[in-house]
Coordinates of C-alpha atoms in Angstrom, one line a residue:
M30 CA 70.0 -22.5 160.3
P31 CA 67.9 -25.7 160.0
K32 CA 68.4 -28.2 162.9
K33 CA 70.0 -30.8 160.7
H34 CA 72.6 -28.3 159.4
S35 CA 73.1 -26.9 162.9
F36 CA 73.8 -30.4 164.2
I37 CA 76.3 -31.1 161.4
F38 CA 78.0 -27.8 162.0
G39 CA 78.2 -28.6 165.7
L40 CA 79.8 -31.9 165.0
S41 CA 82.2 -30.3 162.6
L42 CA 83.2 -27.7 165.2
L43 CA 83.8 -30.4 167.8
A44 CA 85.9 -32.5 165.4
C45 CA 88.0 -29.4 164.6
L46 CA 88.5 -28.6 168.3
F47 CA 89.4 -32.3 169.0
N48 CA 91.9 -32.4 166.2
N49 CA 93.5 -29.1 167.3
A50 CA 93.8 -30.4 170.9
A51 CA 95.3 -33.7 169.6
E52 CA 97.8 -31.8 167.5
E53 CA 98.7 -29.5 170.4
T54 CA 99.3 -32.6 172.6
A55 CA 101.6 -34.0 169.9
W56 CA 104.0 -31.1 170.4
T57 CA 107.2 -32.1 172.2
L58 CA 110.3 -30.1 173.1
E59 CA 112.3 -32.3 170.7
R60 CA 110.0 -31.1 168.0
L61 CA 110.0 -27.5 169.2
F62 CA 113.8 -27.4 169.2
D63 CA 114.5 -29.5 166.1
R64 CA 117.9 -28.2 165.0
E65 CA 117.6 -29.5 161.5
K66 CA 114.9 -27.0 160.4
V67 CA 114.3 -23.3 160.5
H68 CA 111.1 -22.9 162.5
T69 CA 108.5 -20.2 161.7
F70 CA 107.0 -18.0 164.5
Q71 CA 104.2 -15.8 163.2
L72 CA 102.7 -13.2 165.5
E73 CA 99.7 -11.1 164.9
I74 CA 99.7 -8.1 167.3
E75 CA 97.6 -4.9 167.3
P76 CA 99.9 -2.3 165.7
D77 CA 99.6 0.1 168.6
D78 CA 100.5 -2.7 171.0
W79 CA 103.5 -3.7 168.9
D80 CA 104.7 -0.1 168.9
T81 CA 104.3 0.1 172.6
I82 CA 106.4 -2.9 173.4
R83 CA 109.1 -2.6 170.8
Y84 CA 110.1 0.9 171.8
Q85 CA 110.4 0.0 175.5
R86 CA 114.0 -0.1 176.7
R87 CA 116.1 -0.3 179.9
D88 CA 117.8 2.9 181.1
F89 CA 121.6 2.2 181.0
A90 CA 122.4 4.0 184.3
T91 CA 119.5 2.2 186.2
A92 CA 120.3 -1.2 184.6
L93 CA 123.9 -1.1 185.9
S94 CA 123.4 0.8 189.1
E95 CA 124.6 -0.6 192.4
D96 CA 121.0 -0.5 193.6
R97 CA 120.7 -3.9 191.9
K98 CA 122.5 -5.5 194.8
Q99 CA 119.5 -4.8 197.0
G100 CA 117.2 -6.9 194.7
E101 CA 115.7 -7.3 191.3
R102 CA 114.9 -4.0 189.6
P103 CA 111.4 -3.5 188.1
S104 CA 111.2 -4.6 184.5
P105 CA 110.5 -1.8 181.9
Y106 CA 108.7 -4.4 179.7
T107 CA 105.0 -4.9 179.6
K108 CA 102.9 -7.7 178.0
V109 CA 100.5 -7.4 175.1
E110 CA 98.1 -9.9 173.5
A111 CA 99.0 -11.7 170.3
Q112 CA 98.0 -14.6 168.1
L113 CA 100.8 -17.1 167.6
T114 CA 101.4 -19.7 164.9
I115 CA 104.5 -22.0 165.1
D116 CA 105.3 -24.0 162.0
D117 CA 101.7 -23.7 160.6
F118 CA 100.1 -24.7 164.0
N119 CA 97.9 -22.0 165.5
W120 CA 98.4 -21.7 169.2
G121 CA 95.8 -19.0 169.5
T122 CA 96.0 -16.1 172.0
V123 CA 99.3 -15.7 173.9
S124 CA 101.1 -12.8 175.6
V125 CA 104.2 -11.2 174.2
R126 CA 106.8 -8.8 175.7
K127 CA 110.2 -7.4 174.7
K128 CA 113.3 -9.0 176.2
G129 CA 116.9 -8.0 176.5
F130 CA 119.3 -6.3 179.0
L131 CA 121.3 -3.8 177.0
G132 CA 123.4 -5.1 174.1
S133 CA 120.6 -6.8 172.3
N134 CA 118.1 -4.0 172.7
D135 CA 116.4 -3.1 169.4
S136 CA 113.2 -1.3 168.4
D137 CA 112.9 -2.7 164.8
R138 CA 113.8 -6.3 165.5
P139 CA 113.3 -6.7 169.3
S140 CA 114.1 -9.9 171.2
I141 CA 110.8 -11.4 172.3
K142 CA 109.4 -13.5 175.2
V143 CA 106.1 -15.4 174.4
D144 CA 104.0 -17.0 177.1
L145 CA 101.5 -19.7 176.0
N146 CA 99.4 -19.7 179.2
D147 CA 98.7 -16.2 180.2
Y148 CA 95.4 -16.2 178.3
Q149 CA 94.9 -20.0 178.3
P150 CA 96.1 -21.2 181.7
G151 CA 97.8 -24.6 181.8
R152 CA 99.0 -24.5 178.2
S153 CA 102.6 -25.7 177.7
I154 CA 104.8 -28.0 175.7
E155 CA 106.0 -30.6 178.2
R156 CA 105.7 -27.9 181.0
L157 CA 107.5 -25.2 178.9
S158 CA 105.2 -22.2 178.5
Q159 CA 107.7 -19.4 178.1
L160 CA 109.4 -19.2 174.7
T161 CA 112.5 -17.1 174.1
L162 CA 113.3 -15.6 170.7
N163 CA 116.7 -13.8 170.6
N164 CA 117.2 -11.3 167.8
N165 CA 120.8 -12.1 167.2
K166 CA 121.8 -8.5 167.2
Q167 CA 125.2 -9.3 168.7
D168 CA 125.3 -12.8 167.1
R169 CA 126.4 -11.4 163.7
S170 CA 127.3 -14.7 162.1
L171 CA 124.0 -16.2 163.5
M172 CA 126.1 -19.2 164.6
S173 CA 127.5 -18.1 168.0
Q174 CA 124.5 -19.3 170.0
F175 CA 123.5 -22.2 167.7
M176 CA 126.9 -23.8 167.9
G177 CA 127.9 -22.5 171.3
Y178 CA 125.1 -24.3 173.2
E179 CA 125.7 -27.4 171.1
L180 CA 129.3 -27.5 172.3
Y181 CA 128.2 -27.4 175.9
H182 CA 125.9 -30.3 175.1
R183 CA 128.7 -32.3 173.5
A184 CA 130.9 -31.6 176.5
G185 CA 128.3 -33.2 178.7
L186 CA 127.4 -29.9 180.4
P187 CA 123.9 -28.5 181.2
A188 CA 122.8 -26.0 178.6
P189 CA 119.6 -24.9 176.9
R190 CA 118.4 -26.4 173.6
I191 CA 118.4 -24.1 170.6
A192 CA 117.2 -23.9 167.0
H193 CA 117.0 -21.2 164.4
A194 CA 113.6 -19.5 163.6
E195 CA 112.2 -16.9 161.3
V196 CA 110.1 -14.5 163.2
I197 CA 107.2 -12.8 161.3
V198 CA 105.2 -10.0 162.9
N199 CA 102.0 -8.8 161.2
G200 CA 103.1 -10.3 158.0
Q201 CA 106.6 -8.7 158.0
S202 CA 109.6 -10.9 158.4
L203 CA 112.1 -9.8 161.1
G204 CA 114.7 -12.3 159.9
V205 CA 116.5 -15.1 161.6
Y206 CA 116.3 -15.4 165.4
S207 CA 117.8 -17.9 167.9
H208 CA 115.0 -19.8 169.5
V209 CA 116.5 -20.7 172.9
E210 CA 115.0 -23.0 175.5
T211 CA 114.0 -20.9 178.5
P212 CA 115.6 -22.1 181.8
K213 CA 112.6 -23.0 183.8
E214 CA 111.0 -26.1 185.3
S215 CA 110.8 -28.1 182.1
F216 CA 114.5 -27.3 181.3
L217 CA 115.5 -28.6 184.8
D218 CA 113.3 -31.7 184.4
H219 CA 115.1 -32.6 181.2
L220 CA 118.6 -32.1 182.6
Y221 CA 118.2 -33.3 186.2
G222 CA 115.0 -35.3 186.3
E223 CA 113.6 -32.9 188.8
S224 CA 112.9 -29.1 189.1
S225 CA 112.4 -28.6 192.9
G226 CA 115.9 -27.2 193.5
S227 CA 117.0 -23.5 193.4
L228 CA 117.7 -21.8 190.1
Y229 CA 119.3 -18.3 190.0
E230 CA 120.2 -16.0 187.2
G231 CA 123.3 -13.8 187.4
T232 CA 123.4 -10.6 185.3
V233 CA 126.5 -8.4 185.6
T234 CA 127.1 -9.6 189.2
D235 CA 129.4 -11.8 191.2
F236 CA 129.7 -13.7 194.4
W237 CA 130.4 -10.9 196.9
P238 CA 128.7 -10.7 200.3
D239 CA 126.9 -7.5 199.6
W240 CA 125.6 -8.7 196.2
I241 CA 123.6 -11.7 197.4
N242 CA 120.3 -10.2 196.5
S243 CA 121.3 -9.4 193.0
F244 CA 120.8 -13.0 192.0
E245 CA 117.3 -13.5 190.6
A246 CA 115.3 -16.5 191.7
K247 CA 113.8 -18.1 188.5
T248 CA 111.3 -20.7 189.7
K249 CA 108.6 -20.9 192.3
Q250 CA 110.6 -23.5 194.2
T251 CA 113.8 -21.5 194.3
S252 CA 114.9 -20.4 197.8
E253 CA 114.3 -16.7 198.2
S254 CA 116.8 -16.8 201.1
R255 CA 119.5 -17.5 198.5
E256 CA 121.1 -20.0 200.8
P257 CA 123.1 -21.7 198.0
I258 CA 124.6 -18.4 197.0
R259 CA 125.5 -17.7 200.6
R260 CA 127.3 -21.0 200.9
L261 CA 129.3 -20.3 197.7
I262 CA 130.3 -16.9 198.9
A263 CA 131.3 -18.3 202.3
A264 CA 133.6 -20.8 200.5
L265 CA 135.2 -17.9 198.5
E266 CA 135.7 -16.0 201.7
A267 CA 137.7 -18.9 203.3
P268 CA 141.4 -18.6 203.9
K269 CA 143.4 -19.0 200.7
K270 CA 144.8 -22.5 201.7
Q271 CA 141.3 -23.8 202.3
R272 CA 139.5 -22.1 199.5
S273 CA 139.7 -24.7 196.7
K274 CA 138.6 -27.5 199.1
R275 CA 135.7 -25.4 200.4
L276 CA 134.6 -24.6 196.8
E277 CA 134.7 -28.3 195.9
E278 CA 132.3 -29.0 198.7
V279 CA 129.6 -26.6 197.4
I280 CA 130.0 -26.6 193.6
D281 CA 130.5 -29.3 191.0
L282 CA 134.2 -28.3 190.6
E283 CA 134.9 -30.7 187.7
G284 CA 131.9 -29.4 185.9
F285 CA 132.9 -25.8 186.7
L286 CA 136.4 -26.3 185.3
K287 CA 134.9 -27.6 182.1
F288 CA 132.3 -24.8 182.0
W289 CA 135.1 -22.3 182.5
A290 CA 137.5 -23.8 180.0
L291 CA 134.8 -24.1 177.3
E292 CA 133.7 -20.5 177.9
S293 CA 137.3 -19.4 177.4
L294 CA 137.8 -21.7 174.4
I295 CA 134.8 -20.4 172.4
G296 CA 135.9 -16.8 173.2
F297 CA 132.7 -16.0 175.1
W298 CA 133.8 -12.6 176.5
D299 CA 130.4 -11.7 178.0
G300 CA 130.0 -14.8 180.2
Y301 CA 130.6 -15.5 183.8
A302 CA 134.4 -16.3 183.7
A303 CA 135.3 -13.2 181.7
N304 CA 132.6 -10.6 182.5
K305 CA 130.5 -11.8 185.5
N306 CA 127.5 -11.9 183.2
N307 CA 125.0 -14.3 181.5
F308 CA 124.9 -17.4 183.6
F309 CA 122.6 -19.5 185.7
L310 CA 123.4 -21.4 188.9
Y311 CA 121.3 -24.4 189.9
Q312 CA 121.3 -26.2 193.2
P313 CA 119.5 -29.6 192.6
A314 CA 117.2 -30.7 195.4
S315 CA 118.8 -34.2 195.2
R316 CA 122.4 -33.1 195.2
S317 CA 124.6 -31.1 197.5
K318 CA 126.7 -29.3 194.8
M319 CA 125.7 -26.4 192.5
Q320 CA 126.2 -26.3 188.8
F321 CA 126.8 -23.3 186.4
I322 CA 124.7 -23.1 183.3
P323 CA 125.6 -20.8 180.3
W324 CA 123.3 -18.2 178.9
G325 CA 123.3 -15.4 176.3
L326 CA 126.0 -16.8 174.0
D327 CA 125.5 -14.3 171.3
S328 CA 129.0 -12.9 171.6
A329 CA 130.8 -16.3 171.5
F330 CA 133.4 -17.2 168.9
T331 CA 135.2 -13.9 169.1
P332 CA 138.9 -13.2 170.0
P333 CA 139.6 -13.0 173.8
Q334 CA 138.6 -9.7 175.4
L335 CA 138.1 -8.3 178.9
R336 CA 140.7 -10.5 180.5
P337 CA 142.8 -9.3 183.4
A338 CA 146.5 -8.4 182.8
R339 CA 149.0 -11.2 182.9
R340 CA 146.5 -13.9 181.9
L341 CA 146.9 -16.2 178.9
N342 CA 144.5 -15.9 175.9
S343 CA 143.2 -19.3 176.9
V344 CA 142.1 -18.2 180.3
H345 CA 139.1 -16.0 181.1
A346 CA 139.2 -15.2 184.8
G347 CA 137.3 -12.1 185.5
G348 CA 134.6 -13.9 187.5
R349 CA 135.5 -14.3 191.2
V350 CA 135.2 -18.1 191.3
A351 CA 137.5 -18.5 188.2
N352 CA 139.9 -15.8 189.4
L353 CA 140.5 -17.2 192.8
L354 CA 140.8 -20.8 191.6
Y355 CA 143.4 -19.7 189.1
E356 CA 145.5 -18.5 192.0
D357 CA 145.8 -22.1 193.2
P358 CA 148.7 -23.9 191.3
L359 CA 146.8 -27.2 191.6
M360 CA 143.7 -25.7 190.1
R361 CA 145.7 -24.1 187.3
D362 CA 147.0 -27.5 186.4
R363 CA 143.5 -29.0 186.5
Y364 CA 142.3 -26.2 184.3
R365 CA 145.1 -26.8 181.8
T366 CA 144.3 -30.5 181.7
T367 CA 140.6 -29.7 181.2
M368 CA 141.4 -27.3 178.3
L369 CA 143.7 -29.8 176.6
A370 CA 141.0 -32.5 176.9
L371 CA 138.4 -30.2 175.3
L372 CA 140.8 -29.4 172.4
D373 CA 141.5 -33.1 171.9
Q374 CA 138.0 -34.4 172.2
L375 CA 135.7 -31.5 171.3
W376 CA 137.4 -28.9 169.1
D377 CA 137.2 -30.5 165.7
E378 CA 137.7 -27.5 163.4
N379 CA 136.6 -29.3 160.2
Q380 CA 133.4 -30.7 161.9
L381 CA 132.6 -27.3 163.4
A382 CA 133.0 -25.6 160.0
E383 CA 130.8 -28.2 158.3
D384 CA 128.1 -27.9 161.0
M385 CA 128.1 -24.1 160.7
N386 CA 128.0 -24.1 156.9
E387 CA 125.1 -26.6 156.8
A388 CA 123.2 -24.5 159.3
F389 CA 123.9 -21.3 157.4
A390 CA 122.6 -22.8 154.2
R391 CA 119.3 -23.4 155.8
I392 CA 118.8 -19.8 157.0
Q393 CA 120.4 -17.7 154.2
D394 CA 117.2 -17.1 152.3
K395 CA 115.4 -15.9 155.4
L396 CA 117.8 -13.1 156.5
H397 CA 116.6 -9.6 157.4
P398 CA 118.2 -6.8 155.4
S399 CA 120.1 -5.9 158.6
Q400 CA 121.6 -9.5 158.5
K401 CA 122.9 -9.4 155.0
R402 CA 126.5 -9.3 156.1
A403 CA 126.0 -12.5 158.1
K404 CA 128.0 -14.5 155.6
H405 CA 131.0 -12.2 156.0
F406 CA 130.8 -12.6 159.7
L407 CA 130.5 -16.4 159.3
K408 CA 133.8 -16.3 157.5
E409 CA 135.3 -14.4 160.5
T410 CA 133.8 -17.0 162.9
L411 CA 135.3 -19.9 160.9
E412 CA 138.7 -18.1 160.9
F413 CA 138.4 -17.9 164.7
V414 CA 137.6 -21.6 164.9
H415 CA 140.5 -22.7 162.7
G416 CA 142.9 -20.3 164.4
R417 CA 141.8 -20.9 168.1
R418 CA 144.5 -23.4 169.0
K419 CA 147.2 -20.9 168.3
L420 CA 145.8 -18.1 170.5

């Protein structure tokens, strides 16, 4: 190549790289989780690598064994290299792995974790480098997560941001996924203005003395000693007459009552209050009290299930914190007051229906063949919404 042309080519390449870097910097979490659009995630993965990760799965017996209380079990999921494009912007080389515990496991349309910085260290969008794409296998109307997390936001509770996305792998559309904000440092920065506290994930576990190690530490700053978990358990172990007061000293009790009531209101049978599953607990560095954070809302907006005998349909109380609080008459009254306030201030049936119908109109032409009955399930979800006050 002549020197002149070589020089021009070099300038052109530098300009391209500069423009790409500027475009990358322009990405914000607000843009990434824009709820008013259906985002597009395109992944190019070597076919053999794609087959490797999509057929990986958890063993049911191992996943639910009591060995979990000794500590986190090794993950069955491995990472592979991929090329990622989000909404026509090429992010280049990333790592991809399958995600999911049991219910959402799928080999044709797996849930996916994407990491932006495994091959290009330091890459992130406002410190978020891990992206979570949920396949909606249990979210049959495709609205449970989309509207569920939004209701937590409207209630003033900490919760991930969410948007809909079409996921395309090697040119083949896998349909509509829920693109959920991963609870990591950037998530905590957004909610609390800091991320130096302790964040734990609870998966099919509860606050019992011999299950302390079953809670997974989720950030580098999180205390491996699980001291916040120990303090909560100690409060639950207190004599009955002291228990509620002790709990109020270690958790944001007002926030928990709202978290608990909302989980019950939206019929989230697989959350903490009902099923001791799908939740995070955060102990901010700047505060003395812990907060519960919802996760895995793909089974929300369904009729009440898994509730102990002699409970009302408006009360999910399988989780130990909820169950023991419900034994206290004063806490029952506070729970009832909280539920009535949510019904009065938050549960606008017509607005919820309008929001769901508008969102569904945006995604309906991007459905995978396995999602073709989503409109039928949307009808069931709307029936639940309109009939919830009577349950």
